[in-house]
mmCIF file of C-alpha atoms and ligand atoms in Angstrom:
data_model
loop_
_atom_site.group_PDB
_atom_site.id
_atom_site.type_symbol
_atom_site.label_atom_id
_atom_site.label_comp_id
_atom_site.label_asym_id
_atom_site.label_seq_id
_atom_site.Cartn_x
_atom_site.Cartn_y
_atom_site.Cartn_z
ATOM 1 C CA MET W 1 172.380 62.408 155.510
ATOM 2 C CA LEU W 2 176.016 62.330 153.001
ATOM 3 C CA ASN W 3 175.821 64.808 149.722
ATOM 4 C CA PRO W 4 178.729 65.362 147.930
ATOM 5 C CA ASN W 5 180.662 68.248 149.473
ATOM 6 C CA MET W 6 181.055 66.430 152.849
ATOM 7 C CA HIS W 7 184.558 67.735 153.849
ATOM 8 C CA SER W 8 187.714 65.844 154.689
ATOM 9 C CA PHE W 9 189.802 66.415 157.501
ATOM 10 C CA ASN W 10 193.445 67.009 156.711
ATOM 11 C CA ASP W 11 194.437 66.128 160.385
ATOM 12 C CA PRO W 12 197.846 64.967 161.310
ATOM 13 C CA GLU W 13 198.127 61.182 162.210
ATOM 14 C CA GLY W 14 200.624 59.741 164.891
ATOM 15 C CA PRO W 15 202.600 56.498 163.989
ATOM 16 C CA LYS W 16 201.099 53.934 166.539
ATOM 17 C CA VAL W 17 198.089 52.964 168.465
ATOM 18 C CA PRO W 18 197.908 56.402 171.263
ATOM 19 C CA ASP W 19 200.116 55.167 174.359
ATOM 20 C CA GLY W 20 197.716 53.860 177.544
ATOM 21 C CA LEU W 21 194.990 52.152 175.157
ATOM 22 C CA PRO W 22 194.985 48.720 175.521
ATOM 23 C CA PRO W 23 195.350 45.999 173.011
ATOM 24 C CA VAL W 24 192.841 47.251 169.768
ATOM 25 C CA THR W 25 190.902 45.027 167.652
ATOM 26 C CA ASP W 26 189.370 47.210 164.980
ATOM 27 C CA ALA W 27 185.703 45.602 164.476
ATOM 28 C CA HIS W 28 185.082 47.493 161.055
ATOM 29 C CA VAL W 29 187.360 47.590 158.119
ATOM 30 C CA HIS W 30 186.375 47.439 153.919
ATOM 31 C CA ILE W 31 188.761 45.441 152.132
ATOM 32 C CA PHE W 32 188.055 44.965 148.185
ATOM 33 C CA PRO W 33 189.640 43.417 145.133
ATOM 34 C CA GLY W 34 190.918 46.577 143.098
ATOM 35 C CA THR W 35 188.234 47.050 140.747
ATOM 36 C CA ILE W 36 185.326 47.240 143.378
ATOM 37 C CA PHE W 37 187.804 49.617 145.204
ATOM 38 C CA SER W 38 188.029 51.649 142.214
ATOM 39 C CA ALA W 39 184.067 51.921 142.248
ATOM 40 C CA ILE W 40 184.310 52.896 145.454
ATOM 41 C CA HIS W 41 186.362 55.897 145.614
ATOM 42 C CA LYS W 42 184.769 57.241 142.570
ATOM 43 C CA TRP W 43 181.218 56.997 144.677
ATOM 44 C CA PHE W 44 182.550 58.319 147.378
ATOM 45 C CA ASP W 45 184.207 61.532 145.502
ATOM 46 C CA GLU W 46 180.589 61.903 143.383
ATOM 47 C CA ASN W 47 178.540 61.882 147.015
ATOM 48 C CA ALA W 48 180.381 62.165 150.136
ATOM 49 C CA TRP W 49 183.355 63.008 150.794
ATOM 50 C CA HIS W 50 187.326 62.068 149.314
ATOM 51 C CA ILE W 51 188.654 58.857 150.557
ATOM 52 C CA ARG W 52 192.259 59.623 152.359
ATOM 53 C CA TYR W 53 193.373 56.014 152.538
ATOM 54 C CA GLN W 54 193.349 54.327 149.295
ATOM 55 C CA MET W 55 195.005 51.568 149.375
ATOM 56 C CA THR W 56 194.400 48.073 148.469
ATOM 57 C CA SER W 57 193.855 45.199 150.527
ATOM 58 C CA SER W 58 197.218 44.002 151.576
ATOM 59 C CA ARG W 59 198.311 47.343 152.526
ATOM 60 C CA ILE W 60 195.511 48.127 154.516
ATOM 61 C CA PHE W 61 196.228 44.874 156.801
ATOM 62 C CA GLU W 62 200.263 46.025 156.601
ATOM 63 C CA PHE W 63 198.560 49.927 157.097
ATOM 64 C CA LEU W 64 196.765 48.672 160.768
ATOM 65 C CA LEU W 65 199.434 46.019 162.089
ATOM 66 C CA SER W 66 202.035 48.109 161.820
ATOM 67 C CA HIS W 67 200.317 50.949 163.831
ATOM 68 C CA GLY W 68 199.516 48.551 166.200
ATOM 69 C CA ILE W 69 196.409 47.226 165.639
ATOM 70 C CA ASN W 70 196.078 44.156 167.093
ATOM 71 C CA HIS W 71 193.370 42.527 165.387
ATOM 72 C CA ILE W 72 191.258 43.511 161.684
ATOM 73 C CA ILE W 73 187.776 42.446 161.250
ATOM 74 C CA ALA W 74 187.684 42.592 157.716
ATOM 75 C CA LEU W 75 184.141 43.090 155.721
ATOM 76 C CA GLN W 76 183.255 43.088 152.075
ATOM 77 C CA TYR W 77 179.479 43.444 150.224
ATOM 78 C CA ALA W 78 178.780 41.941 147.333
ATOM 79 C CA HIS W 79 176.277 45.156 145.837
ATOM 80 C CA LYS W 80 174.337 42.945 143.354
ATOM 81 C CA PRO W 81 173.640 39.444 142.956
ATOM 82 C CA GLY W 82 176.071 36.710 141.672
ATOM 83 C CA ILE W 83 179.528 37.766 143.258
ATOM 84 C CA ALA W 84 179.496 36.565 146.230
ATOM 85 C CA ARG W 85 180.906 33.256 145.956
ATOM 86 C CA GLN W 86 184.295 34.946 144.357
ATOM 87 C CA LEU W 87 183.863 38.261 146.801
ATOM 88 C CA ASN W 88 184.096 35.035 149.433
ATOM 89 C CA LYS W 89 186.966 32.998 148.485
ATOM 90 C CA TYR W 90 188.866 36.518 148.018
ATOM 91 C CA MET W 91 188.282 37.485 151.631
ATOM 92 C CA ALA W 92 189.472 34.173 152.882
ATOM 93 C CA GLU W 93 192.764 33.819 150.495
ATOM 94 C CA LYS W 94 192.978 37.500 151.873
ATOM 95 C CA CYS W 95 192.544 36.685 155.319
ATOM 96 C CA ARG W 96 194.939 33.293 155.231
ATOM 97 C CA GLU W 97 197.881 35.067 154.411
ATOM 98 C CA TYR W 98 197.812 36.939 157.631
ATOM 99 C CA GLY W 99 197.118 34.077 159.703
ATOM 100 C CA ASN W 100 195.149 34.584 163.542
ATOM 101 C CA ARG W 101 195.560 38.653 162.908
ATOM 102 C CA VAL W 102 192.729 38.933 160.997
ATOM 103 C CA THR W 103 189.175 37.532 160.413
ATOM 104 C CA GLY W 104 187.510 38.022 157.223
ATOM 105 C CA MET W 105 183.715 38.092 156.983
ATOM 106 C CA ALA W 106 181.548 36.710 154.559
ATOM 107 C CA THR W 107 179.145 38.501 151.982
ATOM 108 C CA VAL W 108 175.534 37.154 150.459
ATOM 109 C CA PHE W 109 173.249 39.188 148.157
ATOM 110 C CA PRO W 110 169.960 38.714 150.213
ATOM 111 C CA GLY W 111 167.521 36.912 148.321
ATOM 112 C CA GLU W 112 170.183 35.680 146.130
ATOM 113 C CA ASP W 113 169.956 32.012 144.988
ATOM 114 C CA ASP W 114 170.609 29.532 147.104
ATOM 115 C CA ALA W 115 171.873 32.183 149.856
ATOM 116 C CA GLY W 116 171.983 29.001 152.622
ATOM 117 C CA GLY W 117 174.544 27.191 150.283
ATOM 118 C CA ILE W 118 176.662 30.097 149.682
ATOM 119 C CA LEU W 119 177.595 31.226 153.412
ATOM 120 C CA GLN W 120 177.468 28.036 153.982
ATOM 121 C CA ASP W 121 180.498 27.631 151.637
ATOM 122 C CA ALA W 122 182.222 30.934 153.200
ATOM 123 C CA PHE W 123 181.836 29.225 156.660
ATOM 124 C CA ASP W 124 183.870 26.074 156.079
ATOM 125 C CA ALA W 125 186.418 28.649 153.978
ATOM 126 C CA GLY W 126 186.851 29.766 157.315
ATOM 127 C CA LEU W 127 184.865 32.890 156.817
ATOM 128 C CA GLY W 128 184.012 33.946 160.785
ATOM 129 C CA GLY W 129 180.366 35.728 159.833
ATOM 130 C CA VAL W 130 178.518 37.903 157.777
ATOM 131 C CA LYS W 131 178.054 41.584 156.854
ATOM 132 C CA LEU W 132 175.236 42.822 155.451
ATOM 133 C CA HIS W 133 174.693 46.414 153.918
ATOM 134 C CA ALA W 134 170.771 47.683 153.935
ATOM 135 C CA HIS W 135 171.793 50.769 152.263
ATOM 136 C CA VAL W 136 173.640 49.041 149.653
ATOM 137 C CA GLN W 137 172.136 45.594 149.273
ATOM 138 C CA CYS W 138 168.294 47.227 149.626
ATOM 139 C CA PHE W 139 166.775 44.275 151.869
ATOM 140 C CA ASP W 140 163.744 44.412 153.844
ATOM 141 C CA MET W 141 165.395 42.460 157.384
ATOM 142 C CA ASN W 142 161.885 41.341 158.274
ATOM 143 C CA CYS W 143 161.583 39.898 154.676
ATOM 144 C CA ASP W 144 160.955 35.973 154.355
ATOM 145 C CA HIS W 145 164.119 35.067 152.586
ATOM 146 C CA MET W 146 166.268 36.825 155.180
ATOM 147 C CA ASP W 147 165.314 33.864 157.095
ATOM 148 C CA HIS W 148 167.792 31.510 155.021
ATOM 149 C CA ILE W 149 170.711 33.758 156.483
ATOM 150 C CA TYR W 150 169.654 34.030 159.851
ATOM 151 C CA GLU W 151 169.132 30.376 160.138
ATOM 152 C CA CYS W 152 172.683 29.534 158.257
ATOM 153 C CA CYS W 153 174.416 31.884 160.575
ATOM 154 C CA ARG W 154 172.523 30.570 163.980
ATOM 155 C CA ILE W 155 173.191 26.415 163.460
ATOM 156 C CA ASN W 156 177.038 28.078 162.381
ATOM 157 C CA LYS W 157 177.338 30.207 165.385
ATOM 158 C CA LYS W 158 178.029 32.900 163.550
ATOM 159 C CA PRO W 159 178.083 36.542 164.084
ATOM 160 C CA ILE W 160 176.304 38.935 161.681
ATOM 161 C CA VAL W 161 177.488 42.615 161.366
ATOM 162 C CA MET W 162 174.146 44.094 159.568
ATOM 163 C CA HIS W 163 174.435 47.993 158.286
ATOM 164 C CA VAL W 164 170.872 48.515 159.458
ATOM 165 C CA GLY W 165 170.784 51.776 160.729
ATOM 166 C CA ARG W 166 168.829 54.833 158.990
ATOM 167 C CA GLU W 167 172.196 56.936 158.181
ATOM 168 C CA PRO W 168 174.251 58.012 156.680
ATOM 169 C CA LYS W 169 171.750 57.692 154.280
ATOM 170 C CA SER W 170 172.531 59.084 150.665
ATOM 171 C CA THR W 171 169.904 59.931 147.806
ATOM 172 C CA ALA W 172 172.362 58.158 145.436
ATOM 173 C CA TYR W 173 171.070 54.839 147.339
ATOM 174 C CA ARG W 174 168.744 52.600 145.261
ATOM 175 C CA CYS W 175 166.347 52.687 148.387
ATOM 176 C CA ASP W 176 165.490 54.636 151.210
ATOM 177 C CA PRO W 177 166.965 53.874 154.231
ATOM 178 C CA TYR W 178 164.341 55.034 155.828
ATOM 179 C CA ALA W 179 161.873 52.565 154.484
ATOM 180 C CA LEU W 180 163.830 50.265 154.573
ATOM 181 C CA CYS W 181 165.185 50.128 157.881
ATOM 182 C CA SER W 182 164.503 51.144 162.002
ATOM 183 C CA ALA W 183 165.517 49.267 165.080
ATOM 184 C CA GLU W 184 161.747 48.177 165.575
ATOM 185 C CA LYS W 185 162.619 45.774 162.889
ATOM 186 C CA VAL W 186 166.012 44.756 164.111
ATOM 187 C CA GLU W 187 163.980 43.750 167.649
ATOM 188 C CA HIS W 188 161.904 41.384 165.576
ATOM 189 C CA ILE W 189 165.150 40.013 164.683
ATOM 190 C CA LEU W 190 166.452 39.679 168.131
ATOM 191 C CA LYS W 191 163.211 38.494 169.444
ATOM 192 C CA ASP W 192 163.122 35.531 166.527
ATOM 193 C CA PHE W 193 166.551 34.532 166.816
ATOM 194 C CA PRO W 194 167.400 34.937 170.014
ATOM 195 C CA ASP W 195 170.242 32.706 169.697
ATOM 196 C CA LEU W 196 171.830 34.575 166.656
ATOM 197 C CA LYS W 197 174.645 37.298 167.455
ATOM 198 C CA ILE W 198 173.661 40.839 165.876
ATOM 199 C CA CYS W 199 176.184 43.647 165.803
ATOM 200 C CA VAL W 200 174.800 46.910 164.339
ATOM 201 C CA PRO W 201 177.413 49.163 163.285
ATOM 202 C CA HIS W 202 177.245 53.364 163.645
ATOM 203 C CA LEU W 203 176.081 53.021 167.290
ATOM 204 C CA GLY W 204 172.705 52.519 165.030
ATOM 205 C CA PHE W 205 172.898 56.020 164.158
ATOM 206 C CA ASP W 206 170.427 57.871 163.866
ATOM 207 C CA GLU W 207 168.424 56.087 166.333
ATOM 208 C CA THR W 208 171.389 55.486 168.328
ATOM 209 C CA ALA W 209 168.414 56.227 172.053
ATOM 210 C CA ALA W 210 166.782 53.546 170.965
ATOM 211 C CA TYR W 211 169.772 50.869 170.677
ATOM 212 C CA ARG W 212 171.326 52.307 173.738
ATOM 213 C CA LYS W 213 168.290 50.839 175.223
ATOM 214 C CA MET W 214 167.916 47.770 172.960
ATOM 215 C CA VAL W 215 171.409 46.691 173.870
ATOM 216 C CA GLU W 216 170.396 46.822 177.897
ATOM 217 C CA LYS W 217 167.755 44.449 177.003
ATOM 218 C CA TYR W 218 168.911 41.640 174.706
ATOM 219 C CA ASP W 219 172.226 39.895 175.296
ATOM 220 C CA ASN W 220 172.176 39.001 171.213
ATOM 221 C CA LEU W 221 172.459 42.774 170.494
ATOM 222 C CA TRP W 222 176.428 44.970 169.607
ATOM 223 C CA LEU W 223 176.862 47.803 168.519
ATOM 224 C CA ASP W 224 180.388 49.406 166.840
ATOM 225 C CA THR W 225 181.358 52.647 167.241
ATOM 226 C CA THR W 226 181.944 53.204 163.813
ATOM 227 C CA MET W 227 182.528 56.869 162.300
ATOM 228 C CA VAL W 228 180.385 58.307 165.304
ATOM 229 C CA ILE W 229 182.437 58.649 168.067
ATOM 230 C CA THR W 230 184.195 61.552 166.119
ATOM 231 C CA ASP W 231 182.878 64.482 165.717
ATOM 232 C CA TYR W 232 182.026 64.148 161.680
ATOM 233 C CA PHE W 233 178.353 63.716 161.596
ATOM 234 C CA GLN W 234 175.784 65.902 162.774
ATOM 235 C CA MET W 235 174.057 64.239 164.930
ATOM 236 C CA ALA W 236 170.692 64.655 167.242
ATOM 237 C CA GLU W 237 172.116 63.076 170.730
ATOM 238 C CA LYS W 238 175.741 63.583 171.960
ATOM 239 C CA ILE W 239 177.495 59.861 172.625
ATOM 240 C CA GLY W 240 178.697 59.605 176.147
ATOM 241 C CA LEU W 241 180.772 55.715 176.007
ATOM 242 C CA GLY W 242 179.555 55.957 179.411
ATOM 243 C CA HIS W 243 176.192 55.606 178.676
ATOM 244 C CA TYR W 244 176.261 52.543 177.566
ATOM 245 C CA ARG W 245 176.297 48.619 178.062
ATOM 246 C CA SER W 246 180.112 48.503 178.517
ATOM 247 C CA ASP W 247 179.976 44.510 177.495
ATOM 248 C CA ARG W 248 178.223 44.945 174.357
ATOM 249 C CA ILE W 249 179.878 48.069 172.006
ATOM 250 C CA MET W 250 183.068 47.849 170.150
ATOM 251 C CA TYR W 251 185.505 49.838 168.740
ATOM 252 C CA GLY W 252 185.913 50.042 164.753
ATOM 253 C CA SER W 253 186.763 52.650 162.382
ATOM 254 C CA ASP W 254 185.499 52.268 158.554
ATOM 255 C CA PHE W 255 189.446 51.996 157.924
ATOM 256 C CA PRO W 256 190.158 53.254 154.946
ATOM 257 C CA ASN W 257 186.937 54.761 153.975
ATOM 258 C CA ILE W 258 187.627 57.768 156.105
ATOM 259 C CA PRO W 259 187.944 61.269 155.107
ATOM 260 C CA TYR W 260 190.371 62.208 158.540
ATOM 261 C CA ALA W 261 193.302 60.231 160.214
ATOM 262 C CA TRP W 262 193.290 56.567 160.918
ATOM 263 C CA ASP W 263 193.865 57.342 164.546
ATOM 264 C CA ARG W 264 191.128 59.931 164.932
ATOM 265 C CA GLU W 265 188.704 57.630 166.133
ATOM 266 C CA LEU W 266 191.084 55.877 168.667
ATOM 267 C CA LYS W 267 191.970 59.631 170.391
ATOM 268 C CA GLU W 268 188.301 59.686 171.003
ATOM 269 C CA LEU W 269 188.303 56.132 172.417
ATOM 270 C CA LYS W 270 191.293 57.320 175.037
ATOM 271 C CA ALA W 271 189.362 60.649 175.827
ATOM 272 C CA ALA W 272 185.995 58.953 176.827
ATOM 273 C CA ALA W 273 184.477 58.974 180.525
ATOM 274 C CA ILE W 274 185.011 55.435 180.987
ATOM 275 C CA SER W 275 186.398 52.973 183.282
ATOM 276 C CA ARG W 276 189.489 51.107 182.437
ATOM 277 C CA ASP W 277 187.329 47.776 182.365
ATOM 278 C CA ALA W 278 184.870 48.990 180.114
ATOM 279 C CA LEU W 279 188.098 50.714 177.774
ATOM 280 C CA GLU W 280 189.496 46.891 177.686
ATOM 281 C CA LYS W 281 186.337 45.750 176.439
ATOM 282 C CA ILE W 282 185.532 48.128 174.075
ATOM 283 C CA SER W 283 188.987 47.943 172.578
ATOM 284 C CA ALA W 284 189.106 44.793 172.237
ATOM 285 C CA LYS W 285 187.324 42.276 174.164
ATOM 286 C CA ASN W 286 183.682 42.622 173.432
ATOM 287 C CA ALA W 287 185.163 41.991 169.678
ATOM 288 C CA ALA W 288 186.952 39.002 171.258
ATOM 289 C CA ASP W 289 183.315 37.607 172.247
ATOM 290 C CA PHE W 290 181.227 38.697 169.568
ATOM 291 C CA PHE W 291 183.722 36.958 166.486
ATOM 292 C CA ASN W 292 184.143 34.356 168.560
ATOM 293 C CA LEU W 293 188.221 35.260 168.037
ATOM 294 C CA GLY W 294 189.407 32.833 171.101
ATOM 295 C CA SER W 295 188.476 29.537 168.865
ATOM 296 C CA GLN W 296 190.949 31.510 165.693
ATOM 297 C CA PRO W 297 193.753 28.876 164.549
ATOM 298 C CA ALA W 298 196.752 29.304 167.157
ATOM 299 C CA TRP W 299 199.389 31.558 166.151
ATOM 300 C CA LYS W 300 201.396 29.906 163.174
ATOM 301 C CA ASP W 301 205.263 29.910 162.960
ATOM 302 C CA GLY W 302 206.261 31.308 159.842
ATOM 303 C CA LEU W 303 204.491 34.691 160.519
ATOM 304 C CA ASP W 304 206.438 37.928 160.894
ATOM 305 C CA PHE W 305 205.580 40.204 163.521
ATOM 306 C CA ILE W 306 202.546 41.500 160.962
ATOM 307 C CA GLY W 307 201.565 37.611 160.430
ATOM 308 C CA ARG W 308 202.555 37.739 156.675
ATOM 309 C CA ASN W 309 204.223 34.281 155.672
ATOM 310 C CA THR W 310 207.786 34.030 155.900
ATOM 311 C CA LYS W 311 208.302 30.912 154.696
HETATM 312 ZN ZN1 ZN T 1 181.421 50.573 157.248
#
């Protein structure tokens, strides 16, 4: 549960991805146009924590890539109907500047007119999947109109990242995530769309135990570690990555919207009691599978180390 007085750590940050980690893909990074970012900074200051890294989208990519992150999955979400096309255009343009170092996800507001068409256009423009956020977008994932979104992703073989865990909830949201979200509802989608790839962020917090069991049972479900392998949230269950199906968990950070050092979670990942094979999978290989990164355009000439155009 978020509250207006959550603390921000002033913990020291490292200059690079910690030594000893394999190549890292960050599967959960947020970018937005400046006006929306300003509103998000304000919302977090009033309802949760102070966001430590208040940067533009380009600076976010440059920061992570120059600190040794190999590949970035960039996410956005439309908080109201009618803005998704514009946000998708923004995402596609930003990602194009960084060649194959960044993969952008589309957004759509569930229930808005022509949701399927909006997504199809975004995929045609090169976006690699879609991100949905039940707390901000207030959708019922089992509602009929969601099928347009699931169908469009399935047909295009594009994954969905959907924040449909119930935490971290906030009373400042327009809806109650506990009324809208449950692991059981996700299970309906997994059964109805067996060839649709779904990632639930934050390991499904607060139903982490239910999600840990569901990844054992369903090959179309992935989870990301975003913010829940640090010690930040009070959680009923202590997370032990060694207890998870290792080919279904992806590292993600929630950068830049975090209250602590950018590498805090990477240090936890490095210290996790898991095999080297599991570490390589969680750090990057599972994200490559989930987001079809092998099908990204090949490395292009004319890009510098961090993927900016040099021509
Ligand atoms: Zn996030």
